[in-house]
XYZ file of C-alpha atoms in Angstrom:
676
model
C 35.559 -96.744 77.164
C 32.384 -95.297 75.691
C 32.672 -94.302 72.057
C 31.187 -90.909 71.074
C 28.727 -90.783 68.161
C 30.118 -89.341 64.982
C 29.308 -85.702 64.168
C 27.038 -85.380 61.082
C 28.823 -84.202 57.967
C 26.768 -81.081 57.224
C 28.789 -80.338 54.126
C 27.810 -83.608 52.474
C 24.186 -83.154 53.530
C 24.043 -79.682 51.953
C 25.661 -80.987 48.779
C 23.123 -83.791 48.527
C 20.193 -81.430 49.020
C 21.567 -79.015 46.416
C 21.993 -81.917 44.001
C 18.383 -82.955 44.539
C 17.233 -79.384 43.907
C 19.228 -79.372 40.669
C 17.745 -82.699 39.557
C 14.259 -81.277 39.985
C 14.995 -78.851 37.166
C 16.083 -81.504 34.646
C 14.101 -84.678 35.439
C 10.622 -85.513 34.268
C 7.811 -85.398 36.862
C 7.438 -89.196 36.873
C 11.145 -89.664 37.541
C 11.085 -87.058 40.300
C 8.201 -88.756 42.110
C 9.765 -92.192 41.913
C 13.140 -90.873 43.085
C 11.821 -88.866 46.028
C 9.510 -91.534 47.436
C 12.277 -93.397 49.341
C 13.944 -90.099 50.332
C 10.969 -88.544 52.131
C 12.012 -89.581 55.638
C 15.545 -88.299 55.102
C 14.338 -84.929 53.806
C 11.866 -84.684 56.695
C 14.695 -85.377 59.144
C 16.700 -82.532 57.648
C 13.837 -80.128 58.468
C 14.675 -80.371 62.180
C 18.433 -79.988 61.716
C 19.971 -77.251 63.918
C 22.405 -76.234 61.172
C 21.241 -73.118 59.309
C 22.973 -74.088 56.042
C 21.101 -77.378 55.955
C 17.809 -75.578 56.629
C 18.443 -73.148 53.774
C 19.234 -76.051 51.437
C 16.003 -77.804 52.469
C 14.132 -74.540 51.865
C 15.514 -74.274 48.336
C 14.614 -77.905 47.629
C 11.064 -77.657 48.974
C 10.418 -74.350 47.197
C 11.245 -75.921 43.861
C 9.437 -79.168 44.693
C 6.204 -77.496 45.817
C 6.346 -75.326 42.727
C 6.235 -78.474 40.599
C 3.799 -80.403 42.811
C 1.617 -77.968 44.806
C 0.047 -79.060 48.063
C -3.691 -79.472 48.360
C -5.948 -76.704 49.755
C -6.815 -76.521 53.440
C -10.226 -78.061 52.881
C -8.752 -81.152 51.222
C -8.302 -84.395 53.142
C -4.915 -85.036 51.534
C -1.639 -83.186 51.812
C -0.738 -84.004 48.199
C -2.502 -85.633 45.304
C 0.675 -87.628 44.667
C 1.052 -90.602 46.964
C 4.837 -90.429 46.636
C 4.908 -87.018 48.396
C 2.133 -87.581 50.947
C 4.463 -88.391 53.836
C 6.804 -85.482 53.112
C 4.042 -82.892 52.767
C 2.315 -84.190 55.885
C 5.531 -83.671 57.823
C 5.547 -79.974 57.041
C 2.475 -78.969 59.024
C -0.009 -80.446 61.446
C -2.417 -82.712 59.586
C -5.519 -83.960 61.318
C -5.609 -87.068 59.244
C -3.830 -88.824 56.442
C -5.835 -90.740 53.899
C -4.674 -93.336 51.551
C -6.346 -96.121 49.654
C -5.699 -99.749 50.355
C -7.778 -102.624 48.948
C -10.345 -100.069 47.680
C -11.135 -98.647 51.152
C -10.027 -95.525 52.993
C -7.980 -95.928 56.177
C -7.657 -92.884 58.471
C -4.499 -92.471 60.564
C -4.291 -89.593 63.037
C -0.814 -87.983 62.970
C 0.879 -85.923 65.687
C 1.974 -82.310 65.109
C 4.977 -82.079 62.846
C 7.792 -79.650 61.963
C 6.091 -76.274 61.468
C 3.358 -76.644 64.042
C 5.765 -78.037 66.641
C 8.203 -75.192 66.060
C 5.501 -72.536 66.451
C 3.961 -74.016 69.601
C 7.361 -74.652 71.214
C 8.444 -71.045 70.722
C 5.104 -69.675 71.918
C 5.038 -71.722 75.139
C 8.706 -71.363 76.038
C 9.398 -67.978 77.696
C 13.150 -68.124 77.028
C 13.194 -69.775 73.604
C 15.912 -68.313 71.337
C 15.017 -67.276 67.781
C 17.029 -70.196 66.400
C 14.186 -72.513 67.432
C 11.981 -70.741 64.881
C 14.436 -70.671 62.022
C 13.752 -74.155 60.714
C 9.968 -74.077 60.850
C 9.735 -70.573 59.327
C 12.024 -71.474 56.443
C 9.989 -74.604 55.743
C 6.783 -72.575 55.974
C 8.245 -70.016 53.577
C 9.027 -72.782 51.093
C 5.429 -73.961 51.310
C 4.051 -70.429 50.836
C 6.247 -69.386 47.896
C 3.939 -70.928 45.313
C 0.877 -71.310 47.512
C 0.316 -68.191 49.716
C -2.882 -69.670 51.180
C -0.867 -72.480 52.778
C -0.372 -70.422 55.943
C -4.132 -70.135 56.506
C -4.193 -73.531 58.255
C -1.670 -72.206 60.794
C -2.781 -68.576 61.022
C -3.810 -68.651 64.704
C -0.583 -70.101 66.206
C 1.444 -68.106 63.713
C -0.092 -64.790 64.841
C 0.553 -65.683 68.490
C 4.189 -66.296 67.625
C 4.368 -63.046 65.640
C 3.026 -61.066 68.607
C 5.642 -62.614 70.877
C 8.426 -61.885 68.385
C 7.322 -58.245 68.133
C 7.227 -57.874 71.940
C 10.708 -59.335 72.313
C 12.012 -57.180 69.478
C 10.757 -54.037 71.231
C 12.086 -55.097 74.631
C 15.285 -53.360 75.846
C 17.411 -56.425 75.058
C 15.785 -57.106 71.697
C 15.086 -60.556 70.287
C 17.577 -62.992 71.641
C 19.616 -60.210 73.158
C 20.108 -62.006 76.439
C 21.813 -65.236 75.416
C 22.746 -65.105 71.761
C 24.264 -61.646 71.604
C 24.490 -59.675 68.389
C 24.227 -62.705 66.094
C 21.068 -63.951 67.797
C 19.527 -60.471 67.674
C 20.283 -60.238 63.953
C 18.651 -63.621 63.355
C 15.616 -62.544 65.378
C 15.242 -59.433 63.214
C 15.564 -61.513 60.054
C 12.892 -63.941 61.252
C 10.570 -61.088 62.251
C 10.843 -59.623 58.754
C 10.254 -63.080 57.251
C 7.138 -63.552 59.383
C 5.726 -60.199 58.315
C 6.337 -61.109 54.687
C 4.535 -64.443 55.081
C 1.388 -62.931 56.548
C 1.186 -59.617 54.658
C -1.114 -60.998 51.948
C -3.384 -62.911 54.321
C -5.008 -59.996 56.139
C -8.338 -60.843 54.551
C -8.581 -64.245 56.272
C -7.903 -62.825 59.732
C -10.709 -62.355 62.209
C -11.598 -58.902 63.473
C -9.604 -59.181 66.703
C -6.630 -60.771 64.979
C -6.683 -58.083 62.296
C -6.851 -55.347 64.929
C -3.901 -56.854 66.788
C -1.853 -57.146 63.589
C -2.443 -53.582 62.374
C -2.901 -51.672 65.619
C -0.523 -53.494 67.946
C 2.181 -55.248 65.946
C 2.763 -52.918 62.980
C 2.060 -49.634 64.781
C 4.221 -50.733 67.710
C 7.110 -51.589 65.411
C 6.802 -48.264 63.580
C 6.824 -46.299 66.832
C 9.525 -48.175 68.742
C 11.568 -50.523 66.561
C 15.288 -49.685 66.795
C 16.164 -51.582 63.619
C 16.005 -49.792 60.269
C 15.634 -53.102 58.431
C 12.288 -53.746 60.118
C 10.981 -50.320 59.125
C 12.134 -50.844 55.547
C 10.241 -54.133 55.454
C 7.096 -52.485 56.851
C 7.389 -49.641 54.340
C 7.721 -52.143 51.491
C 4.704 -54.048 52.805
C 2.548 -50.906 53.017
C 3.766 -49.898 49.557
C 2.580 -53.229 48.141
C -0.801 -52.735 49.798
C -1.187 -49.189 48.475
C -0.067 -49.961 44.924
C -1.914 -53.268 44.525
C -4.781 -53.080 42.029
C -5.702 -56.731 41.408
C -8.969 -57.890 43.019
C -7.219 -60.687 44.928
C -4.587 -58.338 46.381
C -7.211 -55.736 47.314
C -9.303 -58.340 49.144
C -6.287 -59.604 51.084
C -4.950 -56.151 52.046
C -6.103 -53.781 54.814
C -8.873 -51.255 54.319
C -8.204 -47.652 53.340
C -8.679 -46.553 56.940
C -6.119 -49.089 58.180
C -3.663 -48.014 55.487
C -4.097 -44.373 56.499
C -3.363 -45.274 60.140
C -0.087 -46.911 59.139
C 0.915 -44.103 56.762
C 0.247 -41.418 59.370
C 2.299 -43.314 61.951
C 5.139 -43.678 59.469
C 4.933 -39.957 58.725
C 5.081 -39.070 62.431
C 7.925 -41.342 63.504
C 10.215 -42.317 60.629
C 11.961 -39.021 59.927
C 11.828 -38.102 63.605
C 13.570 -41.297 64.732
C 15.857 -41.878 61.740
C 16.646 -38.459 60.202
C 19.930 -39.651 58.672
C 18.509 -42.750 56.962
C 18.124 -41.318 53.469
C 17.154 -44.642 51.917
C 14.356 -45.284 54.419
C 12.972 -41.746 54.221
C 13.269 -41.765 50.447
C 11.359 -45.056 50.271
C 8.532 -43.601 52.353
C 8.445 -40.334 50.395
C 8.208 -42.246 47.114
C 5.138 -43.965 48.535
C 3.618 -40.615 49.547
C 4.317 -39.252 46.077
C 2.471 -42.222 44.577
C -0.561 -41.432 46.760
C -0.693 -37.868 45.409
C -0.292 -39.019 41.799
C -2.721 -41.939 41.807
C -6.100 -40.943 40.377
C -7.975 -43.107 42.878
C -6.037 -42.252 46.020
C -5.589 -38.504 45.570
C -9.329 -37.954 46.009
C -9.430 -39.785 49.357
C -8.716 -38.665 52.916
C -5.093 -39.759 52.556
C -4.025 -36.536 50.839
C -5.198 -34.303 53.695
C -3.722 -36.557 56.367
C -0.378 -36.839 54.588
C 0.114 -33.115 53.941
C 3.063 -32.880 56.397
C 4.681 -35.798 54.571
C 4.112 -34.035 51.246
C 5.792 -30.902 52.596
C 8.635 -33.107 53.827
C 9.010 -34.263 50.237
C 9.249 -30.654 49.052
C 12.154 -30.051 51.453
C 13.818 -33.441 50.918
C 17.595 -33.256 50.570
C 17.506 -35.728 47.661
C 17.010 -33.664 44.463
C 15.242 -36.387 42.467
C 12.593 -36.965 45.132
C 12.189 -33.228 45.721
C 11.655 -32.676 41.987
C 8.900 -35.316 41.895
C 7.030 -33.635 44.730
C 7.374 -30.185 43.215
C 6.034 -31.511 39.922
C 2.826 -32.496 41.743
C 2.824 -29.207 43.665
C 3.357 -27.167 40.498
C 0.615 -28.956 38.567
C -1.958 -28.268 41.293
C -2.159 -24.537 40.459
C -2.079 -22.264 37.438
C 1.182 -20.685 36.370
C 0.258 -17.092 37.076
C 2.352 -14.869 39.288
C -0.463 -13.168 41.178
C -2.257 -16.441 41.898
C 0.896 -18.085 43.191
C 1.701 -15.162 45.471
C -1.845 -15.384 46.824
C -1.369 -19.121 47.299
C 1.774 -18.472 49.333
C 0.080 -16.021 51.707
C -3.502 -17.366 51.725
C -3.822 -21.050 50.963
C -0.650 -22.809 52.033
C -0.201 -23.703 55.699
C 3.552 -23.378 56.192
C 3.323 -24.782 59.712
C 3.357 -28.297 58.265
C 6.865 -27.760 56.875
C 8.192 -27.119 60.381
C 11.361 -25.103 60.998
C 12.469 -25.487 57.387
C 13.315 -22.275 55.499
C 10.252 -22.371 53.253
C 11.340 -19.309 51.265
C 13.106 -21.854 49.022
C 9.756 -23.351 48.071
C 8.349 -19.857 47.469
C 11.199 -19.092 45.080
C 10.580 -22.311 43.176
C 6.854 -21.583 42.956
C 7.354 -18.039 41.694
C 10.082 -18.888 39.188
C 7.830 -21.636 37.851
C 5.665 -18.950 36.236
C 8.449 -17.891 33.867
C 8.458 -18.774 30.164
C 10.938 -21.625 30.254
C 11.575 -21.682 26.489
C 12.641 -18.035 26.300
C 16.287 -17.470 25.280
C 18.758 -16.148 27.818
C 19.713 -12.493 27.574
C 22.026 -10.331 29.609
C 20.200 -7.843 31.804
C 23.148 -5.425 31.653
C 24.675 -4.915 28.185
C 27.722 -3.308 29.777
C 28.835 -6.746 30.992
C 29.002 -8.205 27.474
C 32.502 -9.121 26.259
C 33.705 -8.236 22.742
C 34.081 -10.941 20.129
C 37.442 -12.412 19.207
C 37.408 -10.545 15.868
C 36.983 -7.148 17.519
C 39.871 -4.792 16.799
C 41.117 -6.416 13.625
C 42.589 -3.587 11.577
C 44.624 -4.871 8.686
C 43.310 -6.522 5.554
C 45.655 -9.404 6.198
C 43.973 -10.173 9.564
C 40.530 -9.910 7.970
C 41.599 -12.294 5.229
C 42.750 -14.735 7.893
C 39.462 -14.685 9.801
C 37.089 -14.688 6.837
C 37.487 -18.431 6.100
C 36.650 -19.140 9.757
C 33.088 -17.965 9.311
C 32.214 -21.360 7.871
C 33.467 -22.903 11.145
C 35.752 -25.305 9.344
C 37.285 -27.877 11.707
C 41.052 -27.873 11.973
C 43.313 -30.382 13.732
C 44.567 -29.349 17.145
C 48.206 -28.536 17.759
C 50.464 -31.197 19.283
C 53.647 -30.540 21.181
C 56.704 -32.081 19.508
C 60.405 -31.614 20.125
C 62.289 -31.197 16.821
C 65.999 -30.656 16.400
C 66.606 -27.948 13.775
C 69.543 -25.988 12.529
C 69.351 -22.212 12.472
C 69.295 -20.735 8.934
C 72.421 -19.081 7.728
C 71.222 -17.314 4.586
C 68.568 -14.611 4.132
C 66.471 -16.850 1.863
C 66.236 -19.543 4.516
C 65.269 -16.960 7.151
C 62.431 -15.644 4.960
C 61.067 -19.159 4.486
C 61.150 -19.708 8.250
C 59.301 -16.452 8.898
C 56.602 -17.573 6.486
C 56.115 -20.804 8.460
C 55.739 -18.901 11.747
C 53.146 -16.622 10.168
C 51.241 -19.659 8.903
C 51.093 -21.179 12.369
C 49.892 -17.865 13.820
C 47.222 -17.700 11.144
C 46.107 -21.252 12.020
C 45.999 -20.503 15.769
C 43.879 -17.422 15.199
C 41.531 -19.390 12.984
C 41.061 -22.061 15.644
C 40.458 -19.405 18.302
C 37.677 -17.845 16.252
C 36.168 -21.262 15.573
C 36.142 -22.149 19.274
C 34.391 -18.934 20.153
C 31.901 -19.517 17.369
C 31.051 -22.958 18.733
C 30.745 -21.501 22.230
C 28.339 -18.806 21.048
C 26.308 -21.364 19.110
C 26.003 -23.411 22.296
C 24.836 -20.367 24.234
C 22.149 -19.793 21.640
C 20.626 -23.179 22.534
C 20.346 -22.371 26.246
C 16.887 -21.540 27.519
C 15.585 -19.758 30.583
C 14.147 -22.941 32.103
C 17.553 -24.586 32.513
C 18.993 -21.478 34.156
C 16.075 -21.086 36.571
C 16.133 -24.766 37.480
C 19.833 -24.540 38.294
C 19.178 -21.410 40.360
C 16.446 -23.164 42.340
C 18.675 -26.156 43.061
C 21.430 -23.836 44.278
C 18.926 -22.133 46.579
C 17.991 -25.503 48.061
C 21.665 -26.109 48.794
C 22.530 -22.601 50.013
C 20.140 -20.916 52.448
C 21.916 -17.501 52.417
C 21.614 -17.482 48.627
C 17.865 -18.164 48.873
C 17.554 -15.364 51.430
C 19.385 -12.870 49.219
C 17.506 -13.915 46.078
C 14.073 -13.521 47.697
C 14.955 -10.068 49.038
C 15.993 -9.040 45.538
C 13.156 -10.821 43.755
C 10.093 -9.838 45.786
C 10.353 -6.035 45.183
C 10.627 -6.654 41.444
C 7.634 -8.990 41.486
C 5.628 -6.420 43.447
C 6.390 -3.788 40.836
C 5.140 -6.080 38.048
C 1.701 -6.485 39.656
C -1.137 -4.148 38.761
C -2.636 -1.743 41.318
C -5.630 -4.002 41.853
C -3.447 -7.074 42.324
C -1.257 -5.182 44.786
C -4.330 -4.114 46.737
C -5.704 -7.671 46.931
C -2.355 -9.115 47.944
C -1.714 -6.388 50.540
C -5.065 -7.138 52.161
C -4.029 -10.768 52.670
C -0.562 -9.982 53.984
C -1.692 -8.748 57.421
C -3.427 -12.004 58.497
C -0.570 -13.959 56.935
C 2.147 -12.143 58.872
C 0.371 -12.346 62.232
C -0.667 -15.987 61.793
C 0.246 -18.338 64.604
C 1.498 -20.893 62.096
C 4.814 -19.025 61.958
C 5.576 -19.468 65.663
C 7.704 -22.510 64.846
C 10.060 -20.183 62.928
C 10.780 -17.917 65.906
C 14.040 -19.565 66.947
C 15.288 -20.332 63.432
C 18.047 -18.453 61.683
C 17.485 -17.214 59.118
C 13.836 -16.765 59.936
C 11.527 -17.383 56.957
C 8.891 -14.867 58.034
C 11.646 -12.379 58.866
C 13.111 -12.647 55.373
C 9.604 -12.248 53.966
C 9.142 -8.998 55.909
C 12.583 -7.759 54.868
C 11.595 -8.257 51.232
C 8.245 -6.502 51.736
C 10.022 -3.537 53.312
C 11.863 -2.906 50.035
C 8.738 -2.940 47.851
C 7.683 0.223 46.045
C 4.959 1.413 46.398
C 5.315 0.414 50.061
C 3.111 -2.251 51.612
C 0.945 -0.826 54.388
C 1.498 -2.736 57.644
C -0.044 -1.613 60.921
C 2.382 -0.424 63.613
C 1.064 -2.966 66.117
C 1.864 -5.800 63.687
C 5.327 -4.396 63.009
C 5.975 -4.270 66.751
C 4.800 -7.878 67.125
C 7.041 -9.063 64.288
C 10.007 -7.203 65.710
C 9.605 -8.758 69.144
C 8.535 -12.269 68.151
C 10.715 -12.907 65.106
C 13.874 -11.020 66.071
C 13.278 -8.253 63.525
C 14.291 -5.440 65.855
C 16.287 -3.429 63.348
C 13.821 -3.676 60.471
C 10.833 -3.028 62.756
C 12.450 0.118 64.153
C 13.231 1.389 60.659
C 9.667 0.783 59.481
C 8.161 2.446 62.534
C 10.501 5.430 62.239
C 9.445 5.870 58.625
C 5.780 5.550 59.583
C 6.216 8.107 62.366
C 7.869 10.585 60.008
C 5.157 10.034 57.398
C 2.452 10.619 59.989
C 3.987 13.877 61.103
C 4.483 15.031 57.519
C 0.809 14.348 56.766
C -0.367 17.121 59.076
C 0.523 19.950 56.715
C -1.780 22.827 55.904
C -2.585 21.528 52.439
C -4.236 18.360 53.819
C -7.899 18.168 54.722
C -8.892 17.752 58.354
C -9.908 14.090 57.848
C -6.635 13.167 56.161
C -4.665 15.172 58.704
C -6.413 13.447 61.616
C -5.881 9.958 60.160
C -2.219 10.686 59.513
C -1.719 11.996 63.033
C -3.427 8.926 64.495
C -1.243 6.569 62.435
C 1.862 8.539 63.370
C 0.938 8.425 67.054
C 0.434 4.635 66.926
C 3.789 4.228 65.172
C 5.500 6.399 67.800
C 3.930 4.376 70.622
C 5.148 1.117 69.090
C 8.571 2.613 68.411
C 8.870 3.837 71.993
C 8.075 0.353 73.289
C 10.722 -1.225 71.055
C 13.290 1.358 72.189
C 12.477 0.511 75.803
C 12.856 -3.222 75.206
C 16.181 -2.627 73.445
C 17.360 -0.338 76.285
C 18.000 2.428 73.766
C 17.624 5.229 76.290
C 19.134 7.903 74.067
C 16.799 7.101 71.163
C 13.844 6.958 73.533
C 14.760 10.372 74.899
C 15.059 11.796 71.400
C 11.657 10.392 70.454
C 9.936 11.963 73.462
C 11.774 15.205 72.793
C 9.732 15.374 69.568
C 6.346 14.145 70.755
C 6.064 15.140 74.443
C 3.138 17.419 75.396
C 4.729 18.441 78.691
C 8.267 19.816 78.946
C 8.860 17.795 82.129
C 8.836 14.531 80.154
C 12.044 15.053 78.087
C 13.618 16.802 81.085
C 13.014 13.786 83.320
C 14.419 11.403 80.707
C 17.527 13.552 80.247
C 18.126 13.732 84.014
C 17.649 9.973 84.292
C 20.254 9.351 81.591
C 22.742 11.537 83.469
C 22.154 9.682 86.745
C 20.215 12.468 88.497
C 17.416 10.189 89.642
C 16.036 12.411 92.421
C 15.666 15.392 90.093
C 14.163 13.116 87.410
C 11.640 11.780 89.915
C 10.717 15.294 90.949
C 10.192 16.299 87.312
C 7.946 13.279 86.768
C 5.889 14.120 89.853
C 5.511 17.691 88.633
C 4.350 16.455 85.225
C 1.807 14.094 86.782
C 0.516 16.890 89.016
C 0.077 19.288 86.091
C -1.623 16.787 83.763
C -5.414 17.186 83.737
C -7.392 14.107 84.678
C -9.528 14.130 81.553
C -6.483 14.025 79.275
C -5.118 10.825 80.774
C -7.442 8.709 78.662
C -6.786 10.612 75.436
C -3.648 11.816 73.694
C -1.599 11.733 76.891
C -2.264 8.092 77.695
C 1.113 6.846 76.449
C 2.912 9.789 78.061
C 1.210 9.130 81.406
C 2.181 5.482 81.171
C 5.784 6.557 80.581
C 5.680 8.716 83.726
C 4.411 5.839 85.819
C 6.962 3.343 84.502
C 9.951 5.637 85.023
C 8.743 6.879 88.378
C 8.481 3.266 89.607
C 12.052 2.674 88.553
């Protein structure tokens, strides 16, 4: 009967490797070299072991060993300057030749590919190779690169081919190793992909043009756009962060160019939040990187700041308060703290389209409140709400005598609850003594009450306006209805503070701001940021002049039907009131023209809202022909034939030359209702 070979004892192997790694930290270099010379073949054999624990133990051993005895550069003819480690170091990668001295002459022996090179080429050429075939060689390569990053340069070409294949398999529907190894194999494939990216991230400078283009444009961009694993995107974000923050000449030479960094950052901006909106850690990591770009003196003057503006606005609306505060600090420092200038910035300079459907009124509130004097003490705006002090109402001299010592705010011990068995007094003297004790406790309680209120008032004296406003802003970020209400209450008061000239300048910029196409993204949002802005403007005094056509557009496009109708009704009444006898002909004509435009816009809104009764009432006031209100009244009552006859009579009576003038809107009404 054939006897089966014994299974290797992986536990003992791992223990031995860990013991060797420990000995490296306590032995002298000479002792280490002499001890490892006979163990080289055994350690090299462990490099090809299929057991992951053994591979990790070998990795720890080689990392420490190569830290003590570095390998030679790529251009050297030897793997190690120490003859005792030559065989072991040669086993790690493909060496074209091994040199050693014997009898004072050099003998050259050509060696076959070894652990790392064999692992890379096997995985590249095998279409169905699982990721476990790469685990050993990548861990050994990592050990070699820990203390010598340039070590990978000798294998950069096969390594990049393997990295491209790993990225393609990771982005395939099954993922890396998804077919045979299941979830565990896929997890290992992701881990190895991240390890490979980490090994090559600081060797971009040695890549050729095509290899560099494939690494940046195909591998990294493809992973950012399509990778389903958050761990991969975190690794890429960390890698780009190292590139952006590196300042040493060596790191700058081995990192991508500014243009390549901007490509990666823009792709991260476009896809990270879109694909992983709930990954707060990933989005926070990216936003911290964007914040660094806007704070760095070198980077903030480059093209990165303009390209990353949507990412900066994403930082201003971030749900994490600490990150949001960092972005607002940069935003706040970019402009002067003057109310008029910040209001102009809101309506003129800032493109709110980049913030998307977010309710950007919150950012407006924070900008405006940032102009306040933060060190000013807090005061109540309404004195009627102030509460009386604890000493209010004291009448007797005895009460005043009790409270006078409390003005020094002397600390007294607090009361403790104790259960005491006592006997009731029987004589009058005992009862008087007991009453005196009760009065003393009452006096002590009153003293402590006054002291507590004194400490409370002293604490209030230390509060400043900045803390209150900051808390208000944070509440607005958490509560959208609160931000909506606050802006509608705040904007009219701010408008009243501005001078006449400042109001005139700001009003001139409001019309292009309100009709800007950048607000289209807000149309289907509730609450609507531009709608809340208009609601606040409607309450300003003196009123902000807005053209009727713009009011009609806002009402239709941003669901401001009620407010638009109210504004147009007010404008129509103002226009009619401006035609009095005391007005000059020019003023009277301008008022009538404005009133007519407001009535036209109001009539169109009434028609869209199917407010037939209001439409009839409007034409009852402005109709030039009596048939117009008659036809509308008949139509409301269901007498369509009589209404049609009245419309035909009106059209027959109307002169041709008037159709293009004042009667144009009335003629259009006849045609629309007659076609009904």
